[in-house]
Amino acid sequence: MTRDIPHFLGGSRVHPAGGRVADVYDPSTGAVQAQVPLASRAEVTAAILNAAQAQPEWAATSPQKRARVFMRFLELVHQEMTPLAQLLSSEHGKTLDDARGDILRGLDVIEFCIGAPHLLKGEYSTSAGTGIDVYSMRQPLGLVAGITPFNFPAMIPLWKAGPALASGNAFVLKPSERDPSVPVRLAELFVEAGLPAGVFNVVHGDREAVDTILHDPLIEAVGFVGSTPIAEYIYTTAAANGKRVQCFGGAKNHLIVMPDADLDQAVDALIGSGFGSAGERCMAISVAVPVGEQTADALRDRLAERIRNLVVGHPSDEGSEYGPLVSAAARERVEGLIAEGEAAGATVVADGRGLTVQGYENGFYLGPTMFDHVTTDMSIYREEIFGPVLCMVRADNYEQALALASDNPYGNGVSIFTRDGDVARDFTARVNVGMVGVNVPIPVPIASFTFGGWKRSGFGDLNQHGADGFRFYTKTKTVTSRWPHSAQRDTIAERTPEGASFVMPTSQ
Ligand code: NAD
């Protein structure tokens, strides 16, 4: 008997009667564990209308009161951390610790959003002319939507919902249909924390739901995260319909190892960021670029040894370093790319195909795989693999390594390992990639900065979270006001009859 996952509409769990559904798997066993509804056009339209109706009251709530809902929400999520991480892990397949990290990186942005009263402040210029003052204010857009991927089912919905809600918008989330339960619970916890019903609706679905969002005139803005082809489709369709839109896509992240690098640190970085979460992270390092043959040979040998000892297992087992891929189809696709790499002549250093985990023989596991002597024309270099596969592309010198990362069509993240400050400075200034690490493996910026890739990793001109998150979900209104001198000024006191109050004014 499988569970039915509900939509979350108008502050309640809603189980549709009939309609299309999709299976939700437990990737660790390969078994179907639940069914998720795939909303029809009419159901999504109803969810949108419901959210639009709830928005004005939320927008009229002061930013400070909205921030208090966020404070309570933080407490509730922390209280429920373990069951939430278990639920997340059971649908995604990432280890429990990694699932906690997924939730916590989302909460970082919620904490940042508590600064909404400050972040939403406008600007003011007095006496721009005689009796003229000019000021600006940031107002919510109204109703906005988020469409999110499977690989961070807590973090990315929270990156979208946080700034959208804190700015006074209502929010409709269309999460991934592959791991849809945690987003529902997060929206429910927001309501338990005091968010008015209907302000945050979660509607599950596939292309029909997404297209309804992209065409509905009540939706003012769309924030998307997922693969590049879908990012591009959503960007062009939403923009053609006059919506504000930001779309973050796939990646091919390089890690450059200079001859002077601390090799132990570089190996740790490559193993953790290449194979953590089974390589299903948009900031995973999938290409190692050692500079010089000596560096390359030493790096290959050390990586090969570490890979041999990596523990792939059930995501709840303490010792597991990573778990299964999200689906059988995802594993099949990655295995296909591994076969293409082999056929194209790359050197197979480790081959993870055929791995089974004892007791979980039907789970979607894939062992760690590594190729050496990869060239830029191979599909394993050109395509985002999104699995536990590390490709090594040897560079003769620094300029060649820099050009590799810069010329790649993706531009999400990149990292350099070196002890030379001059090289690091030059690299950070010149590399054509949005997020850069120096001696760090996954340069995901903290919540008070912004997150976003360049080139085919990002479409639109504002990043996620940080100040950009608030800019994306608000519009600026600028007021120029003139109050000519009034001869009646001296009589104003007579027209304010409230009298004195001796109580400290508060926002309560
Ligand atoms: P995906 O593109 O398959 O799905 C993302 C969302 O789009 C889901 O909600 C899905 O239901 C919807 N969708 C899928 N196909 C659609 C279609 N034809 N029409 C309309 N909507 C559709 O991505 P995924 O497999 O869930 O996630 C992995 C991808 O996301 C990887 O490419 C990864 O790099 C990327 N990603 C990027 C970032 C970033 O910040 N750049 C972060 C996380 C993940």
XYZ file of C-alpha atoms and ligand atoms in Angstrom:
552
model
C 0.000 0.000 0.000
C 1.610 3.287 -1.080
C 1.027 6.792 0.285
C -0.772 9.513 -1.666
C 1.159 12.774 -1.501
C -1.148 15.811 -1.257
C -0.986 19.262 -2.797
C -0.883 22.058 -0.198
C -3.557 24.605 -1.060
C -5.252 27.291 0.993
C -3.420 26.157 4.111
C -4.508 22.496 3.884
C -3.360 19.202 2.446
C -5.523 18.467 -0.569
C -5.831 14.985 -2.099
C -7.347 15.322 -5.558
C -10.048 12.847 -6.491
C -8.769 11.141 -9.612
C -6.484 12.622 -12.244
C -2.987 11.733 -13.402
C -0.349 10.557 -10.910
C 3.379 9.692 -10.951
C 5.241 7.127 -8.881
C 7.645 8.323 -6.189
C 10.450 5.831 -5.546
C 12.620 4.962 -2.614
C 15.906 5.033 -4.564
C 17.671 2.996 -1.879
C 15.460 -0.041 -2.523
C 14.082 0.689 -5.960
C 10.517 0.296 -4.650
C 7.610 2.625 -5.369
C 6.736 4.242 -2.038
C 4.110 6.840 -2.965
C 2.075 8.464 -5.678
C 2.157 12.164 -6.409
C -0.702 13.881 -8.222
C 0.077 15.661 -11.498
C -2.183 18.698 -11.430
C -4.383 19.558 -14.369
C -4.512 23.028 -15.865
C -7.782 23.696 -13.983
C -6.258 22.629 -10.648
C -3.189 24.861 -11.098
C -5.381 27.786 -12.138
C -7.440 27.324 -8.966
C -4.261 27.258 -6.835
C -3.059 30.454 -8.500
C -6.371 32.223 -7.915
C -6.390 31.123 -4.305
C -2.883 32.514 -3.720
C -3.661 35.757 -5.528
C -6.627 36.322 -3.226
C -4.501 35.768 -0.115
C -1.714 38.145 -1.191
C -3.043 41.662 -0.426
C -3.504 40.978 3.288
C 0.009 39.505 3.560
C 1.463 42.469 1.653
C -0.275 44.817 4.097
C 1.365 43.044 7.059
C 4.436 44.978 8.184
C 7.818 43.492 7.199
C 8.671 43.093 10.875
C 5.567 41.012 11.544
C 6.310 38.948 8.466
C 9.836 38.402 9.801
C 8.394 37.070 13.069
C 6.670 34.298 11.111
C 10.087 33.403 9.724
C 11.578 33.250 13.244
C 8.886 30.849 14.390
C 9.302 28.816 11.185
C 13.012 28.400 11.923
C 12.194 27.003 15.366
C 9.635 24.560 13.965
C 11.965 23.225 11.282
C 14.783 22.766 13.795
C 12.405 20.832 16.078
C 11.489 18.548 13.185
C 14.954 18.273 11.629
C 15.456 14.526 11.987
C 12.118 13.330 10.536
C 12.368 15.928 7.772
C 15.879 14.761 6.861
C 14.690 11.131 6.886
C 11.775 11.951 4.597
C 14.036 13.899 2.263
C 16.619 11.142 2.166
C 13.985 8.451 1.550
C 12.768 10.154 -1.644
C 16.060 11.602 -2.899
C 18.604 8.991 -1.814
C 21.182 11.350 -0.271
C 22.663 10.403 3.097
C 20.996 11.634 6.279
C 23.813 14.089 7.049
C 23.633 15.441 3.535
C 19.831 15.732 3.823
C 20.312 17.805 6.987
C 22.760 19.988 5.040
C 20.116 20.447 2.328
C 17.614 21.721 4.924
C 20.172 23.830 6.809
C 21.392 25.630 3.675
C 17.740 26.504 3.043
C 17.362 27.793 6.591
C 20.418 30.032 6.130
C 18.387 31.989 3.596
C 15.352 32.043 5.894
C 17.588 33.571 8.600
C 18.799 36.173 6.107
C 15.160 36.992 5.249
C 14.516 37.978 8.858
C 16.364 41.142 7.842
C 13.423 42.021 5.540
C 12.574 45.252 7.418
C 16.073 46.500 6.617
C 16.328 44.947 3.168
C 13.039 46.477 2.009
C 13.945 50.008 3.078
C 13.841 52.563 0.305
C 15.909 55.677 -0.310
C 15.119 59.284 0.522
C 16.419 62.607 -0.736
C 15.145 65.689 0.979
C 14.906 69.087 -0.716
C 15.533 67.873 -4.256
C 13.980 71.249 -5.183
C 12.094 73.875 -3.221
C 9.672 71.915 -1.034
C 10.417 68.758 -3.051
C 11.378 65.401 -1.547
C 12.115 62.247 -3.543
C 11.848 58.759 -2.089
C 11.639 55.200 -3.291
C 9.976 52.133 -1.852
C 10.182 48.442 -2.705
C 6.780 46.849 -3.190
C 5.983 43.163 -3.681
C 5.258 41.985 -7.209
C 2.050 40.222 -6.131
C 1.871 36.544 -6.955
C 5.095 34.758 -7.906
C 5.979 31.148 -8.708
C 8.902 28.821 -8.127
C 9.676 25.696 -10.162
C 12.359 23.590 -8.531
C 14.536 20.520 -9.205
C 14.813 17.175 -7.441
C 18.359 17.514 -6.165
C 17.744 19.979 -3.303
C 14.090 19.456 -2.352
C 14.363 21.642 0.781
C 17.100 24.160 0.020
C 15.939 25.456 -3.336
C 12.219 25.779 -2.474
C 13.339 27.771 0.608
C 15.703 29.935 -1.480
C 12.680 30.844 -3.603
C 9.958 31.019 -0.951
C 12.055 32.959 1.591
C 12.689 36.242 -0.228
C 9.376 35.991 -2.124
C 7.288 35.726 1.062
C 9.416 38.090 3.157
C 8.863 40.736 0.468
C 5.077 40.404 0.801
C 4.316 38.225 -2.209
C 2.153 35.132 -2.345
C 4.029 32.127 -3.668
C 3.050 29.076 -5.706
C 5.654 26.314 -5.695
C 5.817 23.545 -8.289
C 8.451 21.249 -6.777
C 10.057 18.262 -8.453
C 7.625 15.382 -8.823
C 10.462 12.986 -7.922
C 10.802 14.022 -4.236
C 7.721 16.124 -3.490
C 6.983 15.442 0.210
C 9.394 17.783 1.994
C 8.216 20.935 0.158
C 4.648 20.161 1.292
C 5.714 19.844 4.911
C 7.778 23.054 4.726
C 4.773 25.009 3.422
C 2.644 23.488 6.182
C 5.215 24.497 8.809
C 5.081 28.066 7.479
C 1.326 28.077 8.138
C 1.897 26.605 11.613
C 4.371 29.454 12.153
C 1.676 32.022 11.386
C 1.702 32.501 7.614
C -1.894 33.154 6.482
C -3.498 30.248 4.607
C -3.178 30.486 0.822
C -0.068 32.672 0.787
C 2.176 29.639 0.114
C 0.611 26.956 -2.074
C 2.375 23.832 -3.308
C 1.030 22.236 -6.447
C 2.598 19.110 -7.920
C 2.803 18.374 -11.575
C 4.709 18.061 -14.807
C 4.789 20.115 -17.981
C 1.025 20.800 -17.897
C 1.355 22.456 -14.474
C 4.480 24.371 -15.512
C 2.893 25.650 -18.733
C -0.177 26.794 -16.819
C 2.082 28.826 -14.519
C 4.017 30.275 -17.451
C 0.844 31.465 -19.182
C -1.325 32.598 -16.256
C -1.646 36.397 -16.222
C -1.864 36.478 -12.403
C 1.731 35.217 -12.068
C 4.082 38.199 -12.060
C 7.409 36.398 -11.797
C 8.880 32.919 -12.176
C 12.001 31.612 -10.467
C 13.283 28.327 -11.873
C 16.125 25.939 -11.042
C 16.782 22.778 -13.043
C 18.466 21.521 -16.191
C 19.609 23.936 -18.902
C 17.177 22.944 -21.703
C 14.188 23.407 -19.378
C 15.701 26.602 -17.924
C 15.947 28.044 -21.420
C 12.390 26.983 -22.284
C 11.000 28.535 -19.117
C 13.033 31.709 -19.540
C 11.887 32.338 -23.104
C 8.245 31.337 -22.496
C 7.792 33.323 -19.270
C 9.572 36.360 -20.718
C 7.412 36.212 -23.861
C 4.406 36.351 -21.540
C 5.738 39.516 -19.901
C 6.847 37.946 -16.633
C 9.956 38.705 -14.644
C 11.985 35.508 -14.800
C 15.251 34.050 -13.538
C 16.326 30.516 -14.459
C 19.338 28.612 -13.169
C 20.482 25.631 -15.196
C 23.019 22.847 -15.372
C 26.754 22.903 -14.824
C 30.170 21.479 -15.635
C 32.374 22.625 -12.791
C 36.172 22.444 -13.085
C 38.715 22.210 -10.287
C 42.186 23.310 -11.324
C 45.129 21.828 -9.454
C 48.304 23.879 -9.815
C 51.707 22.151 -9.380
C 52.223 24.005 -6.067
C 48.837 22.980 -4.612
C 48.467 21.042 -1.373
C 47.652 17.740 -3.051
C 46.038 16.194 0.024
C 43.575 19.073 0.210
C 42.919 18.933 -3.522
C 42.216 15.182 -3.343
C 39.830 15.633 -0.407
C 38.076 18.407 -2.308
C 37.696 16.351 -5.475
C 36.453 13.254 -3.664
C 33.910 15.150 -1.535
C 32.575 17.451 -4.206
C 32.797 14.948 -7.051
C 31.068 12.044 -5.340
C 29.072 13.603 -2.481
C 25.317 13.253 -3.063
C 26.262 10.806 -5.867
C 27.415 13.779 -7.948
C 23.838 15.094 -8.111
C 24.693 18.680 -7.182
C 24.803 21.642 -9.527
C 28.016 22.687 -7.750
C 29.583 19.203 -7.902
C 33.075 19.203 -9.325
C 32.944 16.963 -12.373
C 36.205 17.938 -14.090
C 39.641 17.822 -12.486
C 42.258 19.854 -14.341
C 45.792 19.133 -13.120
C 48.437 21.438 -14.543
C 51.531 19.572 -15.794
C 52.065 15.836 -16.266
C 53.699 15.334 -12.860
C 50.744 16.895 -11.041
C 48.366 14.842 -13.181
C 50.047 11.501 -12.499
C 50.267 12.128 -8.765
C 46.664 13.328 -8.596
C 45.383 10.341 -10.583
C 47.149 7.833 -8.335
C 45.888 9.390 -5.131
C 42.333 9.762 -6.452
C 42.317 6.145 -7.642
C 43.294 4.951 -4.192
C 40.635 7.035 -2.457
C 37.981 5.940 -4.928
C 38.760 2.280 -4.230
C 37.912 2.890 -0.567
C 34.766 4.980 -1.030
C 31.727 3.555 0.756
C 28.536 3.547 -1.289
C 25.588 2.312 0.729
C 22.134 2.806 2.098
C 21.674 6.525 2.842
C 20.686 5.821 6.467
C 23.794 3.744 7.198
C 26.293 5.754 9.236
C 29.261 4.702 7.149
C 27.785 5.506 3.725
C 29.613 8.302 1.947
C 26.971 8.516 -0.726
C 23.780 6.669 -1.627
C 21.858 5.797 -4.780
C 20.978 7.988 -7.738
C 17.459 9.376 -7.741
C 15.963 6.997 -10.318
C 16.647 3.995 -12.517
C 16.460 6.300 -15.552
C 19.097 8.626 -14.069
C 21.427 5.674 -13.453
C 20.857 4.324 -16.944
C 21.670 7.705 -18.463
C 24.916 8.024 -16.464
C 25.921 4.440 -17.344
C 25.307 5.293 -21.005
C 27.650 8.267 -20.759
C 30.298 6.119 -19.060
C 30.086 3.670 -21.995
C 30.477 6.585 -24.421
C 33.563 7.836 -22.560
C 35.134 4.401 -22.716
C 34.322 4.036 -26.418
C 35.745 7.496 -27.147
C 39.122 6.406 -25.753
C 39.252 8.038 -22.325
C 41.294 6.024 -19.811
C 39.038 4.292 -17.294
C 40.686 4.725 -13.889
C 37.651 3.421 -11.955
C 34.431 1.939 -13.282
C 31.424 2.022 -10.944
C 29.019 0.169 -13.196
C 27.557 -3.033 -11.849
C 27.872 -2.108 -8.178
C 25.262 -3.673 -5.914
C 24.702 -2.913 -2.258
C 24.062 -5.998 -0.167
C 20.476 -6.146 1.026
C 19.433 -3.399 -1.406
C 20.114 -5.113 -4.722
C 17.309 -3.228 -6.508
C 18.414 0.247 -5.364
C 19.699 2.729 -7.957
C 23.331 2.581 -6.855
C 26.303 3.379 -9.053
C 29.908 3.113 -7.922
C 32.419 5.946 -8.247
C 33.837 6.281 -11.724
C 36.869 8.170 -12.959
C 38.328 8.856 -16.390
C 41.768 10.208 -17.230
C 42.941 11.708 -20.558
C 39.492 13.127 -21.278
C 39.382 15.527 -24.216
C 36.983 18.382 -24.831
C 35.267 16.717 -27.801
C 34.057 13.726 -25.728
C 30.421 13.620 -24.566
C 31.593 12.926 -20.998
C 33.213 16.376 -21.108
C 30.557 18.224 -23.088
C 27.490 17.006 -21.185
C 26.503 17.459 -17.580
C 26.681 13.872 -16.276
C 25.012 14.503 -12.894
C 26.335 11.291 -11.382
C 29.377 9.981 -9.488
C 31.774 10.402 -12.404
C 34.963 12.445 -12.322
C 36.728 13.365 -15.572
C 40.366 14.399 -15.646
C 41.459 16.786 -18.402
C 45.208 17.381 -18.348
C 46.444 20.927 -18.991
C 49.995 21.854 -20.001
C 49.961 25.189 -18.208
C 47.895 27.675 -16.200
C 46.605 29.607 -19.239
C 45.295 26.394 -20.796
C 43.510 25.443 -17.568
C 41.996 28.915 -17.240
C 40.797 28.791 -20.853
C 39.184 25.358 -20.345
C 36.928 26.624 -17.564
C 36.294 29.955 -19.263
C 35.434 28.513 -22.683
C 33.081 25.851 -21.340
C 29.474 26.703 -22.245
C 28.440 26.255 -18.607
C 29.582 28.790 -16.019
C 28.214 27.800 -12.631
C 31.202 27.119 -10.355
C 34.957 26.674 -10.618
C 37.778 26.264 -8.160
C 41.543 26.574 -8.112
C 43.954 24.930 -5.693
C 47.265 26.743 -5.382
C 49.602 28.256 -2.795
C 50.359 31.202 -5.072
C 48.303 34.303 -4.233
C 49.207 35.994 -7.482
C 47.865 33.078 -9.537
C 44.711 32.918 -7.398
C 44.076 36.641 -7.844
C 44.573 36.470 -11.581
C 42.275 33.445 -11.791
C 39.418 34.996 -9.807
C 39.626 38.168 -11.909
C 39.764 36.517 -15.340
C 37.806 33.258 -15.199
C 34.472 33.463 -17.047
C 32.388 31.668 -14.388
C 29.856 33.008 -11.859
C 31.050 31.421 -8.581
C 34.728 30.885 -7.856
C 36.541 28.983 -5.127
C 40.167 29.341 -4.032
C 41.295 26.218 -2.170
C 37.642 25.381 -1.457
C 35.777 22.619 -3.269
C 32.174 23.850 -3.479
C 32.101 27.643 -3.689
C 28.415 28.016 -2.787
C 28.176 31.590 -1.475
C 26.734 32.178 1.995
C 23.155 33.462 2.231
C 24.048 37.141 2.509
C 25.806 36.969 -0.876
C 24.082 35.917 -4.072
C 24.128 32.593 -5.908
C 24.101 32.334 -9.680
C 25.990 30.881 -12.605
C 26.924 32.504 -15.906
C 26.584 31.509 -19.560
C 24.297 28.465 -19.994
C 24.058 27.970 -16.233
C 21.931 31.079 -15.688
C 19.301 33.002 -17.640
C 18.164 36.384 -16.369
C 20.046 39.231 -14.753
C 19.616 38.784 -10.999
C 20.962 36.016 -8.781
C 19.276 33.969 -6.089
C 19.213 34.962 -2.400
C 21.224 37.760 -0.814
C 20.138 41.271 -1.778
C 19.311 40.086 -5.321
C 16.609 37.769 -3.934
C 14.776 40.809 -2.560
C 15.361 42.812 -5.746
C 13.952 40.010 -7.880
C 10.736 39.714 -5.885
C 10.052 43.450 -5.520
C 9.511 46.423 -7.785
C 10.729 49.908 -7.002
C 8.311 52.798 -6.826
C 9.798 56.294 -6.766
C 7.795 59.214 -5.422
C 8.531 62.864 -6.048
C 6.472 65.028 -3.703
C 6.136 68.752 -3.311
C 4.587 70.462 -0.327
C 4.475 74.206 -0.914
C 4.728 76.412 2.153
C 1.337 76.752 3.769
C 0.260 79.857 5.617
C -1.874 77.589 7.821
C 1.166 75.712 9.206
C 0.823 77.363 12.611
C -2.733 76.051 13.071
C -1.897 72.368 12.391
C -1.649 71.488 16.078
C -5.294 72.385 16.519
C -6.230 69.758 13.891
C -4.590 66.721 15.626
C -6.934 65.891 18.488
C -5.462 62.482 19.614
C -3.763 63.993 22.613
C -0.729 62.686 24.433
C 0.248 59.008 24.761
C 2.617 58.080 27.557
C 3.263 54.501 26.339
C 6.387 53.532 24.400
C 5.327 53.104 20.722
C 5.857 49.522 19.459
C 5.161 47.547 16.294
C 2.823 45.113 18.073
P 14.706 19.236 -14.539
O 15.029 20.343 -15.480
O 14.393 17.897 -15.092
O 13.416 19.632 -13.644
C 13.335 20.858 -12.968
C 11.873 21.255 -12.846
O 11.327 21.443 -14.154
C 11.014 20.198 -12.155
O 10.087 20.835 -11.311
C 10.330 19.497 -13.313
O 9.056 18.995 -12.978
C 10.196 20.598 -14.355
N 10.244 20.079 -15.726
C 10.926 18.978 -16.175
N 10.727 18.815 -17.481
C 9.905 19.810 -17.877
C 9.336 20.179 -19.145
N 9.582 19.491 -20.258
N 8.552 21.272 -19.206
C 8.297 21.985 -18.100
N 8.798 21.685 -16.873
C 9.601 20.614 -16.768
O 15.902 19.165 -13.482
P 16.152 18.059 -12.364
O 16.598 16.801 -13.009
O 15.013 18.014 -11.418
O 17.391 18.715 -11.572
C 18.726 18.554 -11.947
C 19.216 19.712 -12.779
O 19.070 20.933 -12.058
C 20.687 19.600 -13.103
O 20.877 20.005 -14.435
C 21.335 20.579 -12.140
O 22.581 21.090 -12.549
C 20.307 21.648 -12.093
N 20.447 22.472 -10.905
C 20.928 23.738 -11.061
C 21.119 24.543 -9.958
C 21.624 25.944 -10.110
O 21.500 26.736 -9.180
N 22.198 26.299 -11.245
C 20.810 24.057 -8.682
C 20.311 22.750 -8.558
C 20.128 21.964 -9.694
